[in-house]
Amino acid sequence: MSSAHSTPPALLDLSTYLLSRIGKAARGRLADRLAQRGLRLWDMAVLAALSDFGPHAQRDLVVRLGVDPSDMAKVVDQLATGGYVERARDPEDRRRVSVSLAPAGRDLLAELDAEARAVQDELLAPLDPEERARLQGLLLRVHQGLG
Amino acid sequence: MSSAHSTPPALLDLSTYLLSRIGKAARGRLADRLAQRGLRLWDMAVLAALSDFGPHAQRDLVVRLGVDPSDMAKVVDQLATGGYVERARDPEDRRRVSVSLAPAGRDLLAELDAEARAVQDELLAPLDPEERARLQGLLLRVHQGLG
DNA sequence: TCCTATAGTGGGTGCGCACCTACTATTCTT
DNA sequence: AAGAATAGTAGGTGCGCACCCACTATAGGA
């Protein structure tokens, strides 16, 4: 992949390029670890949303995470098959499926979070803790601006 | 896409996630601009390499940029068709094709660089110039560590 | 009640990217 | 001169991702 060797300075001077490259490495490494468990990035995002905000109608997960409804159906189905989330028809509107985090899902999320932090340690190895915190703060603000 | 709205804090707390997300946005926006000219990211990388380091044997471009030789052939072919680079058989080793930047390629690279900086302005809008410089410095060091 | 809108689902499409194989032309080795 | 190695090329494959369409079930409004 990105053969460390002598990347053109014209590219290294562009934050756009660095973000693209580093982001790809981050995504790739995390995806690899999730793949070993038969999971993809969206699985983790769904678990995190359920953990942070409680049960969601499937439709609300779609809105929150910005995924196609059809794709979300597949993700939730897989998570339910694995016993990580529970699906239940909403009695007040039987079109809706309420999705909630199962205990196994909470455990899984903790493990995935640890995987993500391991990737982080690899990736941010050149930075000391203070610098990592500064980077995190800057990235957070950039992310907020993404709209 | 990443619907700014209420991303799970468990994810926002992970630099891995932020890098992945922001990197994807950076890549996507730049790729869109290049696509309007019928170009892809590798085209820009090749132009930058030629500009920064002078003519390359095609094989050396492959090594420097870490691309598959077969894919590089296609990129160079497209750039040559557009008049942005020139191909010449190396007389000392007629297997080799020496690739060099044509004047039109230098102009194009300048425009693409401007496009990249425009994306940068969009993306890093929440940061002031000093913060952008700090981010750039941190990213550069992280990139160096990618190996 | 009829008509429209909404929630979820199954199946399929197109694109970009990385990768691989087979092949030709040329050079190097012995 | 023969065989192995190298540079480049044409074409094809598999994967992940985003997206779209058709369909069922349910609910809400006129």
Coordinates of C-alpha atoms (C1' of nucleotides) in Angstrom, one line a residue:
Chain A
M1 CA 0.0 0.0 0.0
S2 CA 1.3 3.5 0.8
S3 CA 4.9 2.6 0.4
A4 CA 6.4 5.0 3.0
H5 CA 9.1 5.8 0.5
S6 CA 9.5 9.3 -0.8
T7 CA 6.0 10.5 -1.4
P8 CA 6.0 13.7 -3.5
P9 CA 6.3 16.8 -1.3
A10 CA 3.6 18.4 -3.4
L11 CA 1.2 15.9 -1.9
L12 CA 2.5 15.9 1.6
D13 CA 1.9 19.6 1.7
L14 CA -1.8 19.0 1.2
S15 CA -3.8 18.3 4.4
T16 CA -6.4 16.9 2.0
Y17 CA -4.0 14.3 0.9
L18 CA -2.8 13.4 4.4
L19 CA -6.3 13.1 5.7
S20 CA -7.3 10.9 2.8
R21 CA -4.3 8.7 3.2
I22 CA -4.4 8.4 7.0
G23 CA -8.1 8.0 7.0
K24 CA -7.9 5.2 4.6
A25 CA -5.3 3.5 6.8
A26 CA -7.5 4.0 9.8
R27 CA -10.6 2.6 8.1
G28 CA -8.7 -0.3 6.6
R29 CA -7.1 -1.4 9.7
L30 CA -10.3 -1.2 11.8
A31 CA -12.2 -3.0 9.0
D32 CA -9.7 -5.8 9.0
R33 CA -10.1 -6.4 12.7
L34 CA -13.9 -6.3 12.4
A35 CA -13.8 -8.6 9.4
Q36 CA -12.1 -11.3 11.6
R37 CA -15.3 -11.4 13.6
G38 CA -17.4 -11.3 10.5
L39 CA -18.4 -7.7 11.1
R40 CA -18.3 -4.5 9.1
L41 CA -18.0 -0.9 10.2
W42 CA -21.7 -0.2 10.1
D43 CA -22.3 -3.0 12.7
M44 CA -20.1 -1.1 15.1
A45 CA -21.8 2.2 14.4
V46 CA -25.3 0.6 15.0
L47 CA -24.1 -0.9 18.3
A48 CA -22.7 2.4 19.4
A49 CA -25.8 4.3 18.6
L50 CA -28.0 1.8 20.5
S51 CA -25.6 2.0 23.4
D52 CA -25.4 5.7 23.6
F53 CA -29.0 6.6 22.8
G54 CA -31.0 3.5 23.8
P55 CA -33.5 1.6 21.6
H56 CA -34.3 3.0 18.2
A57 CA -36.9 2.4 15.7
Q58 CA -35.0 1.1 12.7
R59 CA -36.0 4.1 10.8
D60 CA -34.3 6.4 13.4
L61 CA -31.1 4.4 13.0
V62 CA -31.3 5.1 9.3
V63 CA -31.7 8.8 9.9
R64 CA -29.0 9.0 12.6
L65 CA -26.4 7.1 10.7
G66 CA -27.3 8.3 7.2
V67 CA -27.5 4.8 5.7
D68 CA -29.8 3.5 3.1
P69 CA -32.9 1.9 4.8
S70 CA -32.4 -1.3 2.7
D71 CA -28.8 -1.6 3.9
M72 CA -29.8 -0.9 7.5
A73 CA -32.2 -3.8 7.3
K74 CA -29.3 -6.1 6.4
V75 CA -27.1 -4.9 9.2
V76 CA -29.8 -5.2 11.8
D77 CA -30.7 -8.6 10.6
Q78 CA -27.1 -9.8 10.9
L79 CA -26.7 -8.3 14.4
A80 CA -30.0 -9.9 15.4
T81 CA -28.9 -13.3 14.1
G82 CA -25.8 -13.0 16.1
G83 CA -27.8 -12.2 19.2
Y84 CA -26.3 -8.8 19.6
V85 CA -29.5 -6.8 19.2
E86 CA -33.2 -7.6 19.7
R87 CA -36.0 -6.7 17.3
A88 CA -39.5 -6.1 18.4
R89 CA -42.6 -4.8 16.6
D90 CA -43.6 -1.5 18.1
P91 CA -47.2 -2.2 19.4
E92 CA -48.2 1.4 18.9
D93 CA -47.2 1.4 15.3
R94 CA -46.8 -2.1 14.0
R95 CA -44.9 -1.0 11.0
R96 CA -42.0 0.0 13.2
V97 CA -39.4 -2.4 14.4
S98 CA -37.8 -1.3 17.7
V99 CA -34.1 -2.3 17.9
S100 CA -32.4 -2.6 21.3
L101 CA -29.0 -3.7 22.4
A102 CA -28.8 -7.2 23.9
P103 CA -26.3 -8.0 26.6
A104 CA -24.1 -9.8 24.2
G105 CA -24.1 -6.7 22.0
R106 CA -22.9 -4.5 24.9
D107 CA -20.0 -6.9 25.5
L108 CA -19.2 -7.0 21.8
L109 CA -19.2 -3.2 21.6
A110 CA -16.7 -3.1 24.4
E111 CA -14.4 -5.4 22.5
L112 CA -14.8 -3.5 19.3
D113 CA -14.0 -0.3 21.1
A114 CA -10.8 -1.9 22.4
E115 CA -9.9 -2.9 18.8
A116 CA -10.4 0.6 17.7
R117 CA -8.2 1.9 20.4
A118 CA -5.5 -0.6 19.5
V119 CA -5.6 0.7 15.9
Q120 CA -5.3 4.2 17.3
D121 CA -2.2 3.2 19.2
E122 CA -0.6 1.9 16.1
L123 CA -1.6 4.8 14.0
L124 CA -0.8 7.6 16.4
A125 CA 2.4 5.9 17.6
P126 CA 4.5 9.0 16.6
L127 CA 2.6 11.3 18.9
D128 CA 2.8 11.6 22.6
P129 CA -0.4 11.6 24.7
E130 CA -0.7 15.4 24.7
E131 CA -0.4 15.6 21.0
R132 CA -2.9 12.9 20.5
A133 CA -5.4 14.8 22.6
R134 CA -4.7 17.9 20.6
L135 CA -5.2 16.0 17.3
Q136 CA -8.5 14.5 18.7
G137 CA -9.7 18.0 19.5
L138 CA -8.9 19.4 16.1
L139 CA -10.5 16.4 14.3
L140 CA -13.6 16.7 16.4
R141 CA -14.1 20.3 15.3
V142 CA -13.5 19.5 11.7
H143 CA -16.0 16.6 12.0
Q144 CA -18.6 18.9 13.4
G145 CA -18.2 21.2 10.4
L146 CA -18.8 18.4 7.9
G147 CA -22.6 18.9 7.6
Chain B
M1 CA -23.7 10.6 3.9
S2 CA -22.4 11.4 7.4
S3 CA -25.6 13.2 8.6
A4 CA -24.0 15.7 11.0
H5 CA -26.8 14.9 13.4
S6 CA -26.0 13.3 16.7
T7 CA -23.3 10.8 15.9
P8 CA -22.8 8.4 18.9
P9 CA -20.3 9.9 21.3
A10 CA -18.7 6.4 21.6
L11 CA -17.6 6.9 18.0
L12 CA -16.7 10.6 18.3
D13 CA -14.4 9.7 21.1
L14 CA -12.3 7.5 18.7
S15 CA -9.7 9.2 16.7
T16 CA -9.8 6.1 14.5
Y17 CA -13.4 6.9 13.6
L18 CA -12.9 10.6 13.1
L19 CA -9.9 10.0 10.8
S20 CA -11.8 7.5 8.8
R21 CA -14.8 9.8 8.4
I22 CA -12.9 12.9 7.7
G23 CA -10.5 11.1 5.4
K24 CA -13.4 9.7 3.5
A25 CA -14.9 13.2 3.1
A26 CA -11.5 14.6 1.9
R27 CA -11.0 11.8 -0.5
G28 CA -14.5 12.0 -1.8
R29 CA -14.6 15.7 -2.4
L30 CA -11.3 15.8 -4.1
A31 CA -12.2 12.8 -6.2
D32 CA -15.4 14.5 -7.3
R33 CA -13.5 17.6 -8.5
L34 CA -11.0 15.5 -10.4
A35 CA -13.8 13.4 -11.9
Q36 CA -15.2 16.6 -13.5
R37 CA -12.0 16.6 -15.5
G38 CA -12.1 12.9 -16.2
L39 CA -9.3 12.3 -13.8
R40 CA -8.7 10.1 -10.7
L41 CA -6.6 10.5 -7.6
W42 CA -3.7 8.5 -9.1
D43 CA -3.4 10.8 -12.0
M44 CA -2.7 13.7 -9.6
A45 CA -0.2 11.6 -7.7
V46 CA 1.7 10.7 -10.8
L47 CA 1.8 14.3 -11.9
A48 CA 3.1 15.3 -8.5
A49 CA 5.8 12.7 -8.5
L50 CA 7.0 13.8 -11.9
S51 CA 7.0 17.4 -10.9
D52 CA 8.8 16.9 -7.7
F53 CA 11.4 14.3 -8.8
G54 CA 11.6 14.7 -12.5
P55 CA 11.2 12.0 -15.2
H56 CA 10.8 8.4 -14.0
A57 CA 11.0 5.0 -15.5
Q58 CA 7.4 3.8 -15.3
R59 CA 8.7 1.1 -13.0
D60 CA 10.0 3.7 -10.6
L61 CA 6.6 5.4 -10.4
V62 CA 5.2 2.0 -9.5
V63 CA 7.6 1.6 -6.6
R64 CA 7.3 5.2 -5.4
L65 CA 3.5 5.3 -5.4
G66 CA 2.9 1.7 -4.5
V67 CA 0.5 0.9 -7.3
D68 CA 0.1 -2.2 -9.3
P69 CA 2.2 -2.1 -12.5
S70 CA -0.7 -2.9 -14.6
D71 CA -2.8 -0.1 -13.1
M72 CA 0.1 2.3 -13.6
A73 CA 0.2 1.5 -17.3
K74 CA -3.4 2.6 -17.6
V75 CA -2.9 5.8 -15.6
V76 CA 0.2 6.8 -17.7
D77 CA -1.6 5.9 -20.9
Q78 CA -4.5 8.2 -20.0
L79 CA -2.2 11.0 -19.0
A80 CA -0.2 10.6 -22.2
T81 CA -3.4 10.6 -24.3
G82 CA -4.3 13.9 -22.7
G83 CA -0.9 15.4 -23.5
Y84 CA 0.0 15.8 -19.8
V85 CA 3.0 13.5 -19.8
E86 CA 5.3 12.2 -22.5
R87 CA 6.5 8.6 -22.9
A88 CA 9.8 7.7 -24.5
R89 CA 11.6 4.4 -24.7
D90 CA 14.8 4.6 -22.7
P91 CA 17.6 4.1 -25.3
E92 CA 19.8 2.4 -22.8
D93 CA 17.3 -0.2 -21.8
R94 CA 14.6 -0.4 -24.4
R95 CA 12.3 -2.3 -22.0
R96 CA 11.9 0.8 -20.0
V97 CA 9.5 3.7 -20.7
S98 CA 10.7 7.0 -19.4
V99 CA 7.8 9.2 -18.4
S100 CA 8.2 13.0 -18.1
L101 CA 5.9 15.9 -17.4
A102 CA 4.7 17.8 -20.4
P103 CA 4.0 21.6 -20.0
A104 CA 0.3 20.9 -20.1
G105 CA 0.8 18.5 -17.3
R106 CA 2.6 21.2 -15.2
D107 CA -0.3 23.5 -15.8
L108 CA -2.8 20.8 -14.9
L109 CA -1.0 20.0 -11.7
A110 CA -1.2 23.6 -10.6
E111 CA -5.0 23.6 -11.2
L112 CA -5.4 20.3 -9.3
D113 CA -3.4 21.7 -6.5
A114 CA -5.7 24.6 -6.3
E115 CA -8.7 22.2 -6.3
A116 CA -7.1 20.3 -3.4
R117 CA -6.6 23.6 -1.5
A118 CA -10.2 24.5 -2.1
V119 CA -11.3 21.2 -0.6
Q120 CA -9.0 22.0 2.3
D121 CA -10.7 25.3 2.9
E122 CA -14.1 23.7 3.0
L123 CA -13.0 20.9 5.2
L124 CA -10.9 22.9 7.7
A125 CA -13.3 25.8 7.8
P126 CA -13.8 25.4 11.5
L127 CA -10.1 25.9 12.2
D128 CA -8.1 29.2 12.1
P129 CA -4.8 29.3 10.2
E130 CA -2.7 28.5 13.2
E131 CA -4.8 25.5 14.0
R132 CA -4.6 24.3 10.4
A133 CA -0.9 24.5 10.5
R134 CA -0.8 22.5 13.8
L135 CA -3.1 19.9 12.3
Q136 CA -0.9 19.7 9.2
G137 CA 2.1 19.1 11.4
L138 CA 0.5 16.4 13.4
L139 CA -0.8 14.6 10.3
L140 CA 2.5 14.7 8.7
R141 CA 4.1 12.9 11.6
V142 CA 1.4 10.4 11.7
H143 CA 1.8 9.8 8.0
Q144 CA 5.5 9.3 8.3
G145 CA 4.8 6.5 10.8
L146 CA 2.5 4.6 8.4
G147 CA 5.2 2.4 7.0
Chain C
dT1 C1' -64.1 3.3 3.1
dC2 C1' -60.5 4.6 -0.3
dC3 C1' -56.3 6.7 -1.1
dT4 C1' -51.9 8.1 0.2
dA5 C1' -47.9 7.8 3.0
dT6 C1' -44.7 5.3 5.8
dA7 C1' -41.6 1.2 7.8
dG8 C1' -39.3 -2.5 6.6
dT9 C1' -37.4 -6.0 3.3
dG10 C1' -35.3 -8.6 -0.8
dG11 C1' -32.9 -8.3 -4.7
dG12 C1' -30.2 -6.2 -8.0
dT13 C1' -26.9 -2.4 -10.2
dG14 C1' -22.8 0.4 -11.0
dC15 C1' -18.4 2.2 -9.5
dG16 C1' -13.9 2.4 -7.7
dC17 C1' -10.2 0.0 -6.1
dA18 C1' -6.8 -3.6 -5.5
dC19 C1' -5.2 -7.5 -7.3
dC20 C1' -3.9 -11.3 -10.6
dT21 C1' -2.8 -13.8 -14.9
dA22 C1' -1.0 -14.2 -19.4
dC23 C1' 1.6 -12.3 -22.9
dT24 C1' 5.3 -9.6 -25.6
dA25 C1' 9.6 -7.3 -25.9
dT26 C1' 14.0 -6.7 -24.2
dT27 C1' 18.1 -7.5 -21.4
dC28 C1' 21.2 -10.3 -18.4
dT29 C1' 23.7 -14.5 -17.3
dT30 C1' 26.4 -18.3 -18.2
Chain D
dA1 C1' 23.1 -19.2 -28.2
dA2 C1' 19.7 -20.7 -24.4
dG3 C1' 17.4 -19.8 -20.5
dA4 C1' 16.1 -16.8 -16.7
dA5 C1' 14.9 -12.3 -15.3
dT6 C1' 12.7 -7.7 -16.0
dA7 C1' 9.5 -3.7 -18.1
dG8 C1' 5.4 -2.9 -19.7
dT9 C1' 0.5 -4.1 -21.2
dA10 C1' -4.3 -6.1 -22.0
dG11 C1' -7.9 -8.0 -19.8
dG12 C1' -10.4 -10.0 -16.2
dT13 C1' -11.8 -10.9 -11.1
dG14 C1' -13.6 -10.1 -6.4
dC15 C1' -15.0 -6.9 -2.8
dG16 C1' -17.1 -3.2 -0.5
dC17 C1' -20.0 0.5 -0.7
dA18 C1' -23.8 3.4 -2.0
dC19 C1' -27.8 3.4 -4.3
dC20 C1' -32.3 2.2 -6.4
dC21 C1' -36.7 -0.4 -7.4
dA22 C1' -40.5 -3.3 -6.4
dC23 C1' -43.1 -5.3 -2.9
dT24 C1' -45.7 -6.1 1.7
dA25 C1' -47.7 -4.6 5.8
dT26 C1' -49.5 -1.1 8.4
dA27 C1' -51.2 3.5 9.5
dG28 C1' -53.4 8.0 8.7
dG29 C1' -56.3 11.5 6.2
dA30 C1' -60.4 12.9 3.3

